[in-house]
CSV table of C-alpha atoms in Angstrom, one decimal:
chain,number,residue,atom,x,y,z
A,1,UNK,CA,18.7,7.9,17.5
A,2,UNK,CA,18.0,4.1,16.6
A,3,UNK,CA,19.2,2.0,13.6
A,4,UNK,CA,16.6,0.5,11.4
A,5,UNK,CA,18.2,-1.5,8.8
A,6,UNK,CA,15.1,-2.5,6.0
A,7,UNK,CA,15.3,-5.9,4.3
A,8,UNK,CA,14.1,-5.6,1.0
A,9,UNK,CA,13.7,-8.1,-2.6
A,10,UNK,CA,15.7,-11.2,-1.2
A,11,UNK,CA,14.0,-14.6,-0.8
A,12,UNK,CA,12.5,-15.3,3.2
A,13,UNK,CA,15.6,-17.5,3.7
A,14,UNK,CA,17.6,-15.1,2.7
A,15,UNK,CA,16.1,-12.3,4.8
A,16,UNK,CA,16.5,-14.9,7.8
A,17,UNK,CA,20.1,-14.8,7.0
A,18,UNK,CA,20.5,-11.0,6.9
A,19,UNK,CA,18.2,-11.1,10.0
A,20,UNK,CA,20.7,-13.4,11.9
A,21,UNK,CA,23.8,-10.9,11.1
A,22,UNK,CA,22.3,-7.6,12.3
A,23,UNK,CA,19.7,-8.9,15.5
A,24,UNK,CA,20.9,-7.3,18.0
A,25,UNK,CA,23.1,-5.1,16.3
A,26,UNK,CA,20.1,-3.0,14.4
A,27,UNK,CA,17.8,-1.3,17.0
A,28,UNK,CA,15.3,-2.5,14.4
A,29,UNK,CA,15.2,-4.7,11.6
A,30,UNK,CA,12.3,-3.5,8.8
A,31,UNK,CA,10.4,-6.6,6.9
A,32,UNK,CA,10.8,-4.2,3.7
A,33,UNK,CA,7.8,-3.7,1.6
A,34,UNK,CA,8.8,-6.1,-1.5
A,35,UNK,CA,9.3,-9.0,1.6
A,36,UNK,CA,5.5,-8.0,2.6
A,37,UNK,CA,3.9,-7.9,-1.0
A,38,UNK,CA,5.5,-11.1,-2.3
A,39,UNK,CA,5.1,-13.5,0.2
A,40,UNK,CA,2.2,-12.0,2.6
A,41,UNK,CA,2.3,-10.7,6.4
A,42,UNK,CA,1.4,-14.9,7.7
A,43,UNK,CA,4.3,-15.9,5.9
A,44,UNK,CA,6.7,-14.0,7.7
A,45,UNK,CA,7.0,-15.5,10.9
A,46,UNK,CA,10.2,-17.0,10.6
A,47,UNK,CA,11.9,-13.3,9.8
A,48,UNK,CA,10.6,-12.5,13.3
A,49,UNK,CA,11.7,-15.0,15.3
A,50,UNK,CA,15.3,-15.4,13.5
A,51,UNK,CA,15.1,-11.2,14.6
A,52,UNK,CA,15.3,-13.4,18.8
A,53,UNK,CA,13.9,-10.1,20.6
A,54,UNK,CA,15.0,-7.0,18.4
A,55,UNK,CA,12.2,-5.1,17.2
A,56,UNK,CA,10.8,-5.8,14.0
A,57,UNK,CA,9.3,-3.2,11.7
A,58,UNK,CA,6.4,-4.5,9.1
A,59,UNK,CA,6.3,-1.8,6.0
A,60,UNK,CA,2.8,-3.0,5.0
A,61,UNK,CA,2.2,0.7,4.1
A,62,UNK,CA,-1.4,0.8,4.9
A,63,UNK,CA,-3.8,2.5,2.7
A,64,UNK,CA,-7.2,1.5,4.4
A,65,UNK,CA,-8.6,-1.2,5.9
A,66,UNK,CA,-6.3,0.2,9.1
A,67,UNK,CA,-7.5,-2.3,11.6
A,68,UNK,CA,-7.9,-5.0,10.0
A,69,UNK,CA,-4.3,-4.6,8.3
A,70,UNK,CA,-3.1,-3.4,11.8
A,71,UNK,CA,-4.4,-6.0,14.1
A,72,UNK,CA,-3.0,-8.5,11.4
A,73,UNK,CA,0.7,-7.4,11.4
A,74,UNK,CA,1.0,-6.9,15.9
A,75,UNK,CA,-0.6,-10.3,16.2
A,76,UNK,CA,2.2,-11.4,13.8
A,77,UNK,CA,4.5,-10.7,15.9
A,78,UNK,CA,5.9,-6.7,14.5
A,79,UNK,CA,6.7,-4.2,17.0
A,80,UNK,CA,6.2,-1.4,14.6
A,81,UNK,CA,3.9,-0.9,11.6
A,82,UNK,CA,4.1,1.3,9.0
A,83,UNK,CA,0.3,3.5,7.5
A,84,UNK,CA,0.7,5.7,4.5
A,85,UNK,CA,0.6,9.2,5.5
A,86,UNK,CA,-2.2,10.1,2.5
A,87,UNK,CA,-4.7,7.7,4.2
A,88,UNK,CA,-7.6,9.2,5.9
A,89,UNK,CA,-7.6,10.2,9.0
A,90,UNK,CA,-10.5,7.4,9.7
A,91,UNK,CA,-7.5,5.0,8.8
A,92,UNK,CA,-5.0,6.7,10.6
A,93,UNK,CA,-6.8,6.5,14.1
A,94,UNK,CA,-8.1,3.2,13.5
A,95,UNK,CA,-4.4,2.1,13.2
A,96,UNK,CA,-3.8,4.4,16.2
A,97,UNK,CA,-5.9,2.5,18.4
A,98,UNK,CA,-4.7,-1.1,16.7
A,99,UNK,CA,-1.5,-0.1,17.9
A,100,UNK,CA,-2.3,1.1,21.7
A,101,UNK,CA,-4.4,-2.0,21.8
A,102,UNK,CA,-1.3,-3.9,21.0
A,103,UNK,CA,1.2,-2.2,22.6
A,104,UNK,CA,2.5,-1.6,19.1
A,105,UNK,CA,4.0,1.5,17.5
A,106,UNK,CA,2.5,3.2,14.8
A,107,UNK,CA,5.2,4.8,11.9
A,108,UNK,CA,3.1,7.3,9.4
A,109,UNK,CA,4.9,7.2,6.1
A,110,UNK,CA,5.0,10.9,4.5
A,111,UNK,CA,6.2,9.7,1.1
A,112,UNK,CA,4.3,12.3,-1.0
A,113,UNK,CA,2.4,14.0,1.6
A,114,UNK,CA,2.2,17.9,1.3
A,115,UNK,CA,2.4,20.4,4.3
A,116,UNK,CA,-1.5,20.9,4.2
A,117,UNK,CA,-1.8,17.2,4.4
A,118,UNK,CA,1.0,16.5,7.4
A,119,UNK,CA,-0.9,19.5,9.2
A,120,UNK,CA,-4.0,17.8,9.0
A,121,UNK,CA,-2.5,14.5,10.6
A,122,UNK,CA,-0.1,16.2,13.0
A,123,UNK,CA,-2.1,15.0,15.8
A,124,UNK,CA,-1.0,11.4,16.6
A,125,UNK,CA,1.3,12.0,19.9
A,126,UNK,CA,2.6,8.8,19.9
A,127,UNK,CA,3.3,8.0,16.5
A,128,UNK,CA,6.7,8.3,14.5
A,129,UNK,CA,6.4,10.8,11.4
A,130,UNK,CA,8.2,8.9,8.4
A,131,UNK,CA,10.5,11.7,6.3
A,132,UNK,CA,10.8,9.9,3.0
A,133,UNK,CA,11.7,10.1,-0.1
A,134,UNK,CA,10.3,8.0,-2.9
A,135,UNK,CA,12.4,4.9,-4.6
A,136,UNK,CA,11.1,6.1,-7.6
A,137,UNK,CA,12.6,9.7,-6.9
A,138,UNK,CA,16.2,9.0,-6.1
A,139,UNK,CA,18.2,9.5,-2.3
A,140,UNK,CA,17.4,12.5,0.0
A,141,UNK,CA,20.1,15.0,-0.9
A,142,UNK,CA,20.7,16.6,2.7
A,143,UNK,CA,19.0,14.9,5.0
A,144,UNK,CA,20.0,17.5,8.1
A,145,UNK,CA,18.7,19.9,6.3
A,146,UNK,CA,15.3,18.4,5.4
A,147,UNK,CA,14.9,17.3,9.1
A,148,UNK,CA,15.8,20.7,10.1
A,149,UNK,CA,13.0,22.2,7.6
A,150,UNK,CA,10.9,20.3,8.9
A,151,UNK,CA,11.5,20.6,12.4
A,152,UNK,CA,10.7,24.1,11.6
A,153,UNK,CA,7.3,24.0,10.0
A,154,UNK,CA,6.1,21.3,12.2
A,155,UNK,CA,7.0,22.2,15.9
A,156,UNK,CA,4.1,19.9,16.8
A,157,UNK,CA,5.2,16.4,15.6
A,158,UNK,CA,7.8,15.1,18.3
A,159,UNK,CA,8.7,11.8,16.6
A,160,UNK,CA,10.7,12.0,13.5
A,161,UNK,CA,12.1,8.9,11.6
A,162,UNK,CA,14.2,9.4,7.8
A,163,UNK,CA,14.7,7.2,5.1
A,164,UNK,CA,15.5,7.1,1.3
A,165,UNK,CA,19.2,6.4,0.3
A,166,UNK,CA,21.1,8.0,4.2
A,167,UNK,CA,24.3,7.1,3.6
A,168,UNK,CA,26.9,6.3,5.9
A,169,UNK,CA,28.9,9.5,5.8
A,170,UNK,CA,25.2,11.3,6.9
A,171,UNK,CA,24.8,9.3,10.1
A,172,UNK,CA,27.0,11.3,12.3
A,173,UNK,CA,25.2,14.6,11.6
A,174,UNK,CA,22.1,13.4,11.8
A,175,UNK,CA,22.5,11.8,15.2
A,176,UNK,CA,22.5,15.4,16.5
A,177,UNK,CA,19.3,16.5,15.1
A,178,UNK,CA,17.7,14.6,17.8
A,179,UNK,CA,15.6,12.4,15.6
A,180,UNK,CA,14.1,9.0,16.8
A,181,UNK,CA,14.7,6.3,13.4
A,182,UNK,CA,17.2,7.0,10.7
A,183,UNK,CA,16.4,3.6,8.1
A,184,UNK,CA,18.9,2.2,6.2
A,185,UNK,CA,18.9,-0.1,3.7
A,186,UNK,CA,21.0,-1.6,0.9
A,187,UNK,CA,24.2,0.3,2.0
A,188,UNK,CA,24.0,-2.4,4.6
A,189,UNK,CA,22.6,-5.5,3.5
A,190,UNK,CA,24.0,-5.3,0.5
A,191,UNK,CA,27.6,-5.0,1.8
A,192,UNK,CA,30.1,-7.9,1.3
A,193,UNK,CA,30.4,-7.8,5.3
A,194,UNK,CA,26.7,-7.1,6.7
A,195,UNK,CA,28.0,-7.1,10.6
A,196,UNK,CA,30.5,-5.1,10.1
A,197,UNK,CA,28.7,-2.5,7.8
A,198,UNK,CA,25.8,-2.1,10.6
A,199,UNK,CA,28.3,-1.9,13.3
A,200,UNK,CA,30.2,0.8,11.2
A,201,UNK,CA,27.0,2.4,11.0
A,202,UNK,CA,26.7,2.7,14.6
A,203,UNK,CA,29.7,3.7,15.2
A,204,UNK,CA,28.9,6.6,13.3
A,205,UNK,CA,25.6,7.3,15.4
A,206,UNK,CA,28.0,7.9,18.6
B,1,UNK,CA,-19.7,-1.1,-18.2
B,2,UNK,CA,-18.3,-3.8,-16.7
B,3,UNK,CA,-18.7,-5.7,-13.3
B,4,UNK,CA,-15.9,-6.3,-10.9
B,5,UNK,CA,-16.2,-8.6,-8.0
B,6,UNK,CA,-13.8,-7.8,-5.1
B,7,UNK,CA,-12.9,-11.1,-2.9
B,8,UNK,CA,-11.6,-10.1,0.5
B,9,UNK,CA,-10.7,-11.0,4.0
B,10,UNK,CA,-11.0,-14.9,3.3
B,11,UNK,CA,-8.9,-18.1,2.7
B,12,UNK,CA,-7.1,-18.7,-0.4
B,13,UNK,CA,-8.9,-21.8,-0.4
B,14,UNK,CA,-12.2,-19.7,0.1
B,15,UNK,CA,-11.4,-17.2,-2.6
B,16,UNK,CA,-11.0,-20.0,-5.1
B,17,UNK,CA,-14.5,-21.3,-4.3
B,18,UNK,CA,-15.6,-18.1,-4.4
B,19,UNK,CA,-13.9,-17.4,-7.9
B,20,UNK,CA,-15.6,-21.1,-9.5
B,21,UNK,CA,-18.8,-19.7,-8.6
B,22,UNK,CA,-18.3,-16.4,-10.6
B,23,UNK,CA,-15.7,-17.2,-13.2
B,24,UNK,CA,-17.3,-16.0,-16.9
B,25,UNK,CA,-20.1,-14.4,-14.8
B,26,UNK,CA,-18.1,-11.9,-13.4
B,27,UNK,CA,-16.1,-9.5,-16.1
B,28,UNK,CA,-12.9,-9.0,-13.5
B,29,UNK,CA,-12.4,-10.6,-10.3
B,30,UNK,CA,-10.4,-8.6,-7.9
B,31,UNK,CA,-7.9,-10.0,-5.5
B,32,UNK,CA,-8.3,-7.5,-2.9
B,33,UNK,CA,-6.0,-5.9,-0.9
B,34,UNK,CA,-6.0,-7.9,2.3
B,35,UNK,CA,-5.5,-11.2,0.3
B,36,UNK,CA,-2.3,-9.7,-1.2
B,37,UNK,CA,-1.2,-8.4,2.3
B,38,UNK,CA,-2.1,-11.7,4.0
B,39,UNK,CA,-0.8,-14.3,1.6
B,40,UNK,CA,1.9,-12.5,-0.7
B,41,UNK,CA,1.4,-12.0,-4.4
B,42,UNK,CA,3.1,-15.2,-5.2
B,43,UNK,CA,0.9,-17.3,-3.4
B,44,UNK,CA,-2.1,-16.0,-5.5
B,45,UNK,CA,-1.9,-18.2,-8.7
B,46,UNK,CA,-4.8,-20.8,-7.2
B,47,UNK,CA,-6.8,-18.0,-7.5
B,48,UNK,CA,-5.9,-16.5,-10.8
B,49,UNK,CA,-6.3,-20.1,-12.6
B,50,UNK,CA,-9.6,-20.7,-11.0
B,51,UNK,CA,-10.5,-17.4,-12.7
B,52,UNK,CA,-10.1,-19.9,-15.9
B,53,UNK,CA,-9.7,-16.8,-18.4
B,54,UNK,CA,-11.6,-14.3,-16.9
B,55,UNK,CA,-9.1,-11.3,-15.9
B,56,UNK,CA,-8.1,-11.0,-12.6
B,57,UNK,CA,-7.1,-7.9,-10.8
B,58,UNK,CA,-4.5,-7.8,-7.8
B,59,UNK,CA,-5.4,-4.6,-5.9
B,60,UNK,CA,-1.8,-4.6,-5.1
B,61,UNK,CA,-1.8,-0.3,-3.7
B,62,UNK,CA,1.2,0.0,-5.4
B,63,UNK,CA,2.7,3.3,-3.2
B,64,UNK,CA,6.5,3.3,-4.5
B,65,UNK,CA,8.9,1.1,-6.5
B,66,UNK,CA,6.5,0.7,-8.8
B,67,UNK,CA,8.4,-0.7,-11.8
B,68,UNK,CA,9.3,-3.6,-9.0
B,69,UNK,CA,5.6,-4.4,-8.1
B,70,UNK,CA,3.8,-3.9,-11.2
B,71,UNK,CA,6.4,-6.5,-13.1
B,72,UNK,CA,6.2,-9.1,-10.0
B,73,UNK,CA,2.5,-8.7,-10.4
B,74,UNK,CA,2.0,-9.2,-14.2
B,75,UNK,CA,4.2,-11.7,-13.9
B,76,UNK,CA,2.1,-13.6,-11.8
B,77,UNK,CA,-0.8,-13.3,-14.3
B,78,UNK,CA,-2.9,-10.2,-13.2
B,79,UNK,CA,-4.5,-8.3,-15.9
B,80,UNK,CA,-4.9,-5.5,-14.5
B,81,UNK,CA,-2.9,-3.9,-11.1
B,82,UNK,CA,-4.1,-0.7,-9.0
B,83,UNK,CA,-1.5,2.0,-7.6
B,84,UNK,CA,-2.3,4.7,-5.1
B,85,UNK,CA,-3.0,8.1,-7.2
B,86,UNK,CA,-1.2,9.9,-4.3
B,87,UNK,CA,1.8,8.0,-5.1
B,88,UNK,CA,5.1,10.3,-7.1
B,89,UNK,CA,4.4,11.1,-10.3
B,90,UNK,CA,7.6,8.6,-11.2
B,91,UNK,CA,6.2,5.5,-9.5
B,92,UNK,CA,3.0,6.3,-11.8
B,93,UNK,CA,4.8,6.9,-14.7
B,94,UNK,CA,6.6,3.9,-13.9
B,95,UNK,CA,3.8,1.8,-13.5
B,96,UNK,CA,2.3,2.6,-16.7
B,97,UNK,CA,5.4,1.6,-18.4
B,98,UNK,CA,5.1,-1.9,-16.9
B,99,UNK,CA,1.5,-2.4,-17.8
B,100,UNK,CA,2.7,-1.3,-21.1
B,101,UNK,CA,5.0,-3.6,-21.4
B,102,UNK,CA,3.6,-6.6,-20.1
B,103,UNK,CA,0.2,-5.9,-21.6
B,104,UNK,CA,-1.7,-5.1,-18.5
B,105,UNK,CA,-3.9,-2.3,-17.2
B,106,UNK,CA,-3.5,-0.2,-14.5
B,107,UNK,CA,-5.9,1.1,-12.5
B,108,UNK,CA,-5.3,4.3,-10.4
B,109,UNK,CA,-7.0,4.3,-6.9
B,110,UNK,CA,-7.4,7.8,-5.9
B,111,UNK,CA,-8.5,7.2,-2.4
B,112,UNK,CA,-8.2,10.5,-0.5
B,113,UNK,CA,-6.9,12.2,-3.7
B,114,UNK,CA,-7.4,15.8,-3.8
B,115,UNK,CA,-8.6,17.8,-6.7
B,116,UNK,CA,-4.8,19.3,-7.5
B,117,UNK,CA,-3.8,16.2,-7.0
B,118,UNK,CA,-6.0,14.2,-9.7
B,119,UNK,CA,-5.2,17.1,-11.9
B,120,UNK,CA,-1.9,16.6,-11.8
B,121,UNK,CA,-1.8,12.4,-12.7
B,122,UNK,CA,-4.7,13.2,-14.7
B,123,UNK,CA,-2.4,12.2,-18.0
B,124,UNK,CA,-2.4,8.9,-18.3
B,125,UNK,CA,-4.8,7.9,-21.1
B,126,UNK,CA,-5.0,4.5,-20.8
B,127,UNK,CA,-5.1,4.1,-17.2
B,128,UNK,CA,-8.4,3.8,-15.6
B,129,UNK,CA,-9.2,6.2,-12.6
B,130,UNK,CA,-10.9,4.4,-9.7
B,131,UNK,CA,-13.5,6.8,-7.4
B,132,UNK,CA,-13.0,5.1,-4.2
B,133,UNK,CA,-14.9,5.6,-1.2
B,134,UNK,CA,-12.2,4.3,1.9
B,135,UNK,CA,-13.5,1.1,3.9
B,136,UNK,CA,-12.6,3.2,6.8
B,137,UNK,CA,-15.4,5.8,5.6
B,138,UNK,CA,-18.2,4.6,4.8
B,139,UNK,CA,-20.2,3.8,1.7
B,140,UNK,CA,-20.8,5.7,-1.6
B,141,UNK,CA,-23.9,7.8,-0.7
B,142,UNK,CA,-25.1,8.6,-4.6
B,143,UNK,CA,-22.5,7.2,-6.8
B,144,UNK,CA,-24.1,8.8,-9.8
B,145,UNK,CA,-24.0,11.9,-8.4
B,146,UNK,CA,-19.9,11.5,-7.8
B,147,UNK,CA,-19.5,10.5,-11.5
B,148,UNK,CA,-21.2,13.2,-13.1
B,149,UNK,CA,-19.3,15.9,-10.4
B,150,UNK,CA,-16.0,13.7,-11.7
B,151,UNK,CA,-16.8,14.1,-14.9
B,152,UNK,CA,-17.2,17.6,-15.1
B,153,UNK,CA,-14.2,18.5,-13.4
B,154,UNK,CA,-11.9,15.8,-15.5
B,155,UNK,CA,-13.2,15.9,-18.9
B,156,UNK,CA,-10.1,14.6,-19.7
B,157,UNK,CA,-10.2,11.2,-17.7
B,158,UNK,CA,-11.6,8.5,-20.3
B,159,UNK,CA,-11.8,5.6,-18.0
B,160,UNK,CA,-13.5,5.6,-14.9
B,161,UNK,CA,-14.1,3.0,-12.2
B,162,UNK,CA,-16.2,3.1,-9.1
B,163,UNK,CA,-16.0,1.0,-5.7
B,164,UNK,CA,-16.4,1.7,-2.1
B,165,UNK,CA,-20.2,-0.2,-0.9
B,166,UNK,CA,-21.5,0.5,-4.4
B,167,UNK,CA,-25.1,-1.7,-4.0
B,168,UNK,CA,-27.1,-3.6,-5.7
B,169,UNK,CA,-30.1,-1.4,-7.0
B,170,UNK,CA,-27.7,1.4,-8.1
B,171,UNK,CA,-26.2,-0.6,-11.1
B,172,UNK,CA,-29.1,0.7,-13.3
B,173,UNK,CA,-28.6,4.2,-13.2
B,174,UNK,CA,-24.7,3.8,-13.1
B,175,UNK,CA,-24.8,1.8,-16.3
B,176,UNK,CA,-26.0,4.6,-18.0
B,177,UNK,CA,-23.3,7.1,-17.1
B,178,UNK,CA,-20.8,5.3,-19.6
B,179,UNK,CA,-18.2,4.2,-16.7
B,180,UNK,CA,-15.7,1.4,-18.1
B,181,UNK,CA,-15.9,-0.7,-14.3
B,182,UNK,CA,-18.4,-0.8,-11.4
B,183,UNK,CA,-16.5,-2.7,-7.9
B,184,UNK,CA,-19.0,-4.4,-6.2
B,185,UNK,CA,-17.9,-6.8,-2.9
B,186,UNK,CA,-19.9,-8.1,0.2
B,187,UNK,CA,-23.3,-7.3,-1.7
B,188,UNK,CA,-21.7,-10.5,-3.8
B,189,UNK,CA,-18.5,-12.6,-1.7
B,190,UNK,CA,-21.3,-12.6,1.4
B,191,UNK,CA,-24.9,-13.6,-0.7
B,192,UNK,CA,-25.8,-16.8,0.1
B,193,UNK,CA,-26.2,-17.9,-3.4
B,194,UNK,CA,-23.1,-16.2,-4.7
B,195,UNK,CA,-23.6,-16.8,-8.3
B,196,UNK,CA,-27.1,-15.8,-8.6
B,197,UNK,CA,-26.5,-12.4,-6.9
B,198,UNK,CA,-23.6,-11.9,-9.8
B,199,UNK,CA,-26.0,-12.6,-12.1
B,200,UNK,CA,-28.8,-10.7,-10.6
B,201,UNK,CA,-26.0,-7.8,-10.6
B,202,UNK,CA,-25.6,-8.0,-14.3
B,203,UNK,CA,-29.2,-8.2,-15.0
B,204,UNK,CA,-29.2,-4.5,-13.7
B,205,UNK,CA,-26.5,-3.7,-15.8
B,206,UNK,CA,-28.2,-4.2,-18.7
């Protein structure tokens, strides 16, 4: 299971900061969505190079426009990319095909998504399924058991990530659910020691 | 009915041109989505004072934390700001609260919305409900056609917009279906004489 530790509503400098306390540390550092919106994908250049070879996750949360949008973030410099799970599927393989073209991964966010939907867009081998609950909704109560659930009802979809709110205390637990991302955010970055909360948050992960 | 002009995939320096030529022409002039993805919502206000009073709209896709992106956006000077319709009910409700607040619009894109699904955000009466053919799709084939079928299976929806390759000789007949905003883009950014095809636009209108 790899740590990706999301960056969100601090200034670019600030983000470089934050950047220069967990690379290496993170398995991924995520350029949050707030860091996308305000100051634009071009603009974040120096976030991935201060991130000196650790993989950096864009949260652009593509709607449509998935090439475009797609091709724009890998030839920034991001690893991974994140496309809304309630796109159409014309989006979704579009961004697909960005990312194979790039040698770029491709994380589908399900915020929202219903079973019917997730069905329908089951199909992308290579992509990482996004398990995540809305800011706007609160933290993900028991995380095991909503990997677990959906584990269950999805048999097909072999690359699970979580996020919304995972605590430290969950980490443990979930490292034996055999998922590929668990995303944390502020209970890092927020802490008075950022290091040593990431590296306490691995420890947890052994 | 009014006309929107969507500006996308260029230069901020480009958009402003683009903006001098149909400011006071144009009713609304949108600030599409891959400008806000490429440059950052703050780096938008050349654009919004070369708009010289004419509203502005930043087709931010609000998915989540919406009280966060709706605020940053008003903030900024957009009149009116668009959030995905298959985002939580509490990032819409959210959202509405902001535009409320800051005495904004919001406009709800309802890209790949299902009918449950509109049913069930269908209660926001000030909001304006945006029929959106994805990029990623294809064009509109009968736009008229899609309001009336939208129409008569949301009576209750008062405000309706319409984008997605909407053309030029289709104004007429959508004027008449008493629609609050038609999105028009290429068929206007990409005409040689970009202010006469705006005005040729709203001589159909009429």
């Amino acid at each position: 299971m790899k740590l990706q530790v999301a960056i969100d509503r601090v200034s670019i400098q600030k983000a470089v900061q934050i950047v220069e306390l967990i690379e290496g540390k993170a398995d991924i550092i995520e350029v949050g969505t707030s860091l996308t919106k305000e100051f634009g994908v071009k603009a974040l250049s120096p976030i991935i190079e201060a991130a000196n070879g650790t993989a950096v996750l864009g949260d652009i949360k593509t709607c449509d426009e998935g090439k475009y949008e797609f091709d724009l973030g890998y030839k920034q410099g991001f690893k991974y990319l994140t496309v809304m799970g309630s796109s159409s599927l014309g989006t979704l393989q579009v961004c697909a095909q960005s990312a194979a073209e790039h040698n770029g991964l491709m994380m589908i966010d399900l915020l929202e998504c219903d079973e019917a939907r997730i069905e329908a867009i089951s199909g992308f081998a290579d992509a990482i399924y996004c398990l995540h609950t809305s800011v706007d909704s609160g933290a993900t109560a028991d995380p095991v058991a909503q990997v677990r659930a959906f584990r269950q009802r999805f048999p097909q979809i072999q690359h699970i990530a979580i996020a919304g709110g995972i605590k430290q205390h969950q980490l443990a637990a979930l490292a034996q659910e055999n998922i590929d991302i668990v995303i944390m955010g502020s209970a890092i970055t927020k802490a008075d020691d950022i290091t040593a909360a990431c590296m306490a948050c691995r420890k947890e992960m052994k």
